[in-house]
mmCIF file of C-alpha atoms in Angstrom:
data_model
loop_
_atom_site.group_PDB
_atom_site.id
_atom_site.type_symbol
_atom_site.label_atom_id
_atom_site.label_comp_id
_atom_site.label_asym_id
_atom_site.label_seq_id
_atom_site.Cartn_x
_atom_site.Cartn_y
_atom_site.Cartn_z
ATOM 1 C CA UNK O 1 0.000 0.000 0.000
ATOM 2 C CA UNK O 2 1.395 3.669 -1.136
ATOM 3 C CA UNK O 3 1.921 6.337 1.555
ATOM 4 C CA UNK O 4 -0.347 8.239 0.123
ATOM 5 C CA UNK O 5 -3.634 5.427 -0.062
ATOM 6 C CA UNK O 6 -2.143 4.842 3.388
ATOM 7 C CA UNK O 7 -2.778 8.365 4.509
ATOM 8 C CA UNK O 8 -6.117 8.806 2.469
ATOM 9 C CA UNK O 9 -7.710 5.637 4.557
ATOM 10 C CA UNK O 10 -6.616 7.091 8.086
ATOM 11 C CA UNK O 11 -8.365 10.720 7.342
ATOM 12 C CA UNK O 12 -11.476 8.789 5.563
ATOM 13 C CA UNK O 13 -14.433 10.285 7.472
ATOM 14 C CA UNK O 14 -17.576 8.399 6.905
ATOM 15 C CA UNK O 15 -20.926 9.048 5.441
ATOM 16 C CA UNK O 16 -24.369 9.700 7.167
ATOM 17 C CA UNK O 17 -25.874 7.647 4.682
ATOM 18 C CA UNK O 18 -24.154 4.495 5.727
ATOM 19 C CA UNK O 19 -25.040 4.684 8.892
ATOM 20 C CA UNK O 20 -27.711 2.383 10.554
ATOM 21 C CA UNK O 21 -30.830 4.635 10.488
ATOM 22 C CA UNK O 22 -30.762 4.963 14.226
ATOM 23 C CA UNK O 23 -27.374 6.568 13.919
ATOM 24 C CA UNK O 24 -28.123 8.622 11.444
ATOM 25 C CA UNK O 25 -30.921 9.884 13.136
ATOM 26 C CA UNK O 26 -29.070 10.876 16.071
ATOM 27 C CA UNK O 27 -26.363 12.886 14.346
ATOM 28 C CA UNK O 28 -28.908 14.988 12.503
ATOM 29 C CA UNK O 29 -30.739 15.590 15.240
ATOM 30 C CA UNK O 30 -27.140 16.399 17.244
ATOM 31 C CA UNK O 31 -26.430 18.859 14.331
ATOM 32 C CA UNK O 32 -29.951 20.586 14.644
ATOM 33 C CA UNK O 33 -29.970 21.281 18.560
ATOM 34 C CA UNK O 34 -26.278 22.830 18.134
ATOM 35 C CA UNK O 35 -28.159 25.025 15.331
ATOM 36 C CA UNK O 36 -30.899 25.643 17.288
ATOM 37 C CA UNK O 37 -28.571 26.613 20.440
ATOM 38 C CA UNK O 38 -26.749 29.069 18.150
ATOM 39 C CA UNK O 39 -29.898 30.755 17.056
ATOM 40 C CA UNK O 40 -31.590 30.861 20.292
ATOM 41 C CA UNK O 41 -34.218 28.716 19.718
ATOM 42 C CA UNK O 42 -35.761 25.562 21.340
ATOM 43 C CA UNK O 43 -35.529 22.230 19.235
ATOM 44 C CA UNK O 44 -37.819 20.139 20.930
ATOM 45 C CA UNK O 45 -40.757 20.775 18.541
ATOM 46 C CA UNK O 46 -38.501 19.713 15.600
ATOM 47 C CA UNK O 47 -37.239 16.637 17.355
ATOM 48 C CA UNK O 48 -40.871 15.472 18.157
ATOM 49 C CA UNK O 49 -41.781 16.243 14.971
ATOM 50 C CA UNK O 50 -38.738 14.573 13.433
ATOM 51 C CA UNK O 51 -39.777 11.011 15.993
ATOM 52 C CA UNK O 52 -43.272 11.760 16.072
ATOM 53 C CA UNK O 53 -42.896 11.332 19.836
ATOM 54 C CA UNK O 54 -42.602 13.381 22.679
ATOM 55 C CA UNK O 55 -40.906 10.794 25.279
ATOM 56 C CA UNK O 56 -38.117 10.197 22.158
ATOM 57 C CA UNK O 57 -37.767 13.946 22.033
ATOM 58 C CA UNK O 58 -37.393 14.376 25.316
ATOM 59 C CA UNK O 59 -34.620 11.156 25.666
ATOM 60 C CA UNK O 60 -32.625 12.374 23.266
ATOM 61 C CA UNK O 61 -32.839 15.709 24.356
ATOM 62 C CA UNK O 62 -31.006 14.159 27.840
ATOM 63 C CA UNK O 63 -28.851 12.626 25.834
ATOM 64 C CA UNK O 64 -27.626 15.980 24.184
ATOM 65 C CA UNK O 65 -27.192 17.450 27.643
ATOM 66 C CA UNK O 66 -25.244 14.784 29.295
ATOM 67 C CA UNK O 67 -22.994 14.953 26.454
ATOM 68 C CA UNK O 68 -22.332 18.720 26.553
ATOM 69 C CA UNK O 69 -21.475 17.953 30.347
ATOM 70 C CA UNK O 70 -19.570 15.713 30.587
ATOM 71 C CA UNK O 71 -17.220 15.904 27.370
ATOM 72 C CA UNK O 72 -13.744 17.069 27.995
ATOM 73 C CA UNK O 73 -13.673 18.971 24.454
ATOM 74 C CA UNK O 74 -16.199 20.948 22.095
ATOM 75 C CA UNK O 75 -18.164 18.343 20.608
ATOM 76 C CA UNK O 76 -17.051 19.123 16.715
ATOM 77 C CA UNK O 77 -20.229 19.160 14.897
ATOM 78 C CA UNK O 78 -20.653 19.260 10.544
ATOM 79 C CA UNK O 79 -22.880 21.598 9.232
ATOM 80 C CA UNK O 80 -26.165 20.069 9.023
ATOM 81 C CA UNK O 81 -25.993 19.462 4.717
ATOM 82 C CA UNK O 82 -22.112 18.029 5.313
ATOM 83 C CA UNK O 83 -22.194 14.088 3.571
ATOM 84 C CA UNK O 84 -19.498 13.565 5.991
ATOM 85 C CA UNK O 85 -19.460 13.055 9.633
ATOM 86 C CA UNK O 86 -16.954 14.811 12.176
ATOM 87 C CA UNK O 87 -15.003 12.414 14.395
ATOM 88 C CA UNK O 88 -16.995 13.266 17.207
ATOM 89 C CA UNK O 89 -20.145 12.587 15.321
ATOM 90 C CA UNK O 90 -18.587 8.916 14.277
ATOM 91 C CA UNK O 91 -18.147 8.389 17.302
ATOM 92 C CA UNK O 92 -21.712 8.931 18.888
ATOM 93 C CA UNK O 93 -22.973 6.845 15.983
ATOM 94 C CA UNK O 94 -20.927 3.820 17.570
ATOM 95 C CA UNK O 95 -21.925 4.937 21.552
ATOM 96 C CA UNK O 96 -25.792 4.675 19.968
ATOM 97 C CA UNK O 97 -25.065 1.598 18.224
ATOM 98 C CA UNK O 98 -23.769 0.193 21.255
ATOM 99 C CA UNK O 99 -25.943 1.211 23.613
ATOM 100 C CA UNK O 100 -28.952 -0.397 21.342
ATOM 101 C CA UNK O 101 -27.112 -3.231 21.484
ATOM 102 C CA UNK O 102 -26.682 -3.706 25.144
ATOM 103 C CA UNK O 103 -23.093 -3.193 24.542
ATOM 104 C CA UNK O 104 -21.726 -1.752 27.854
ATOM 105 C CA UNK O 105 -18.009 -3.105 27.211
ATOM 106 C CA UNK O 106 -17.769 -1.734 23.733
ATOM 107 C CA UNK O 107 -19.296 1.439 24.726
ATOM 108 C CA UNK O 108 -16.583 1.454 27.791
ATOM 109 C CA UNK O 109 -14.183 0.736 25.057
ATOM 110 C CA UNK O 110 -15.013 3.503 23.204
ATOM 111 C CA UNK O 111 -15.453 6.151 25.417
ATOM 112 C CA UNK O 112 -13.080 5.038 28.388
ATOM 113 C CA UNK O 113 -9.886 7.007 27.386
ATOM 114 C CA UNK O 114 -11.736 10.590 27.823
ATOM 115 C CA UNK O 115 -14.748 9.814 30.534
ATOM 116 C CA UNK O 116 -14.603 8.963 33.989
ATOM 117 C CA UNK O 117 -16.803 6.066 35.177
ATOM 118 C CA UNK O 118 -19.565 8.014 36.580
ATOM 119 C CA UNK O 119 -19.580 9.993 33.096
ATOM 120 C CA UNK O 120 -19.537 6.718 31.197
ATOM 121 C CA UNK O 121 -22.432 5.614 33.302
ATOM 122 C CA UNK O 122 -24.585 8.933 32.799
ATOM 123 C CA UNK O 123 -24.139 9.210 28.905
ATOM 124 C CA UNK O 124 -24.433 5.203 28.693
ATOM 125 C CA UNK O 125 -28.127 5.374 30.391
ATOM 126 C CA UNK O 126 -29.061 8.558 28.375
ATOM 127 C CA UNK O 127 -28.383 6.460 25.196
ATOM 128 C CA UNK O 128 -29.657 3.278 26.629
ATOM 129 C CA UNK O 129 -33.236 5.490 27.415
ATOM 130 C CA UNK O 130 -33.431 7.290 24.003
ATOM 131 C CA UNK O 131 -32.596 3.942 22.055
ATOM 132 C CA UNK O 132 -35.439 2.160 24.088
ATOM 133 C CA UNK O 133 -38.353 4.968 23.525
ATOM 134 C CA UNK O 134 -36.721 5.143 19.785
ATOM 135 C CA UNK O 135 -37.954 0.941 19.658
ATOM 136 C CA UNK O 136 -40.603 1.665 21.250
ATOM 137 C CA UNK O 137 -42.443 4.864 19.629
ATOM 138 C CA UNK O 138 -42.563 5.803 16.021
ATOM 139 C CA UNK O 139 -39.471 7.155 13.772
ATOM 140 C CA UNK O 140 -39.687 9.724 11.398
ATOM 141 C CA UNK O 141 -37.916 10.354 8.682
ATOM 142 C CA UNK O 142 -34.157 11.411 8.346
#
C-alpha cells in the first residue's frame, strides 16, 4: 500500500448515509440542537416532529445534555448538509449503536480514554433510554 492510499484511509471520514438509520438519526438531530442553540431557539418541537414522539424527544434531548457535560472537548459538529461526519459525530454513531445493542463493554471501550466512570455511566443510560423509547415509539424520517 502507497503512503499516500495509506494516509487517504486514516483521514477517511464516513458518510451519514451508511449509517444504521438509528445513527443517522441521532447525528442529525445532534447537528440541529447545536443550530438551534446558536440561534436561540428551542428544538424540541422539531425533534418530536422529526420522531413523532414526545418521550423520544425528550430522551434524546437528555442525551444531548449529558454529552455537553460531561465531554472534555467541544463536541465538533458538521454543518447540518455536510455528507461527511466529524469524528466526534462517528463516534456517537458507535456509543448509539452500542448502547442499542446492550453493549456496555464496547461502549466502555469507546469512550473510556476521555470519561470517567460516573460519566460513562450517565451518557451510557441517556443512550440506553433514548434507544429504548426510539424501539418503542414511532421514527420519522431522516
Amino acid at each position: 500500500m502507497q503512503s499516500s492510499e495509506l494516509v487517504r484511509k486514516f483521514n477517511a471520514q464516513p458518510l451519514v448515509r451508511d449509517l444504521p438509520t438509528e445513527a443517522a438519526q441521532a447525528v442529525l438531530a445532534l447537528r440541529y440542537c447545536i443550530l438551534c442553540r446558536r440561534g436561540e431557539r428551542d428544538p424540541m418541537p422539531e425533534l418530536e416532529r422529526r420522531w413523532g414522539n414526545i418521550l423520544v424527544a425528550r430522551r434524546f434531548r437528555l442525551v444531548v445534555e449529558a454529552i455537553g457535560h460531561v465531554w472534555p472537548d467541544p463536541f465538533a459538529v458538521a454543518p447540518p448538509c455536510c455528507p461527511q461526519l466529524s469524528f466526534d459525530e462517528a463516534l456517537l454513531a458507535s456509543i448509539v449503536r452500542a448502547a442499542g445493542a446492550g453493549d456496555r463493554i464496547g461502549f466502555d471501550v469507546l469512550t473510556g480514554e476521555m470519561l470517567g466512570s460516573d460519566a460513562r455511566a450517565m451518557v451510557f443510560t441517556a443512550l440506553e433510554n433514548f434507544v429504548r423509547a426510539q424501539a418503542t415509539g414511532s421514527v420519522g424520517r431522516l
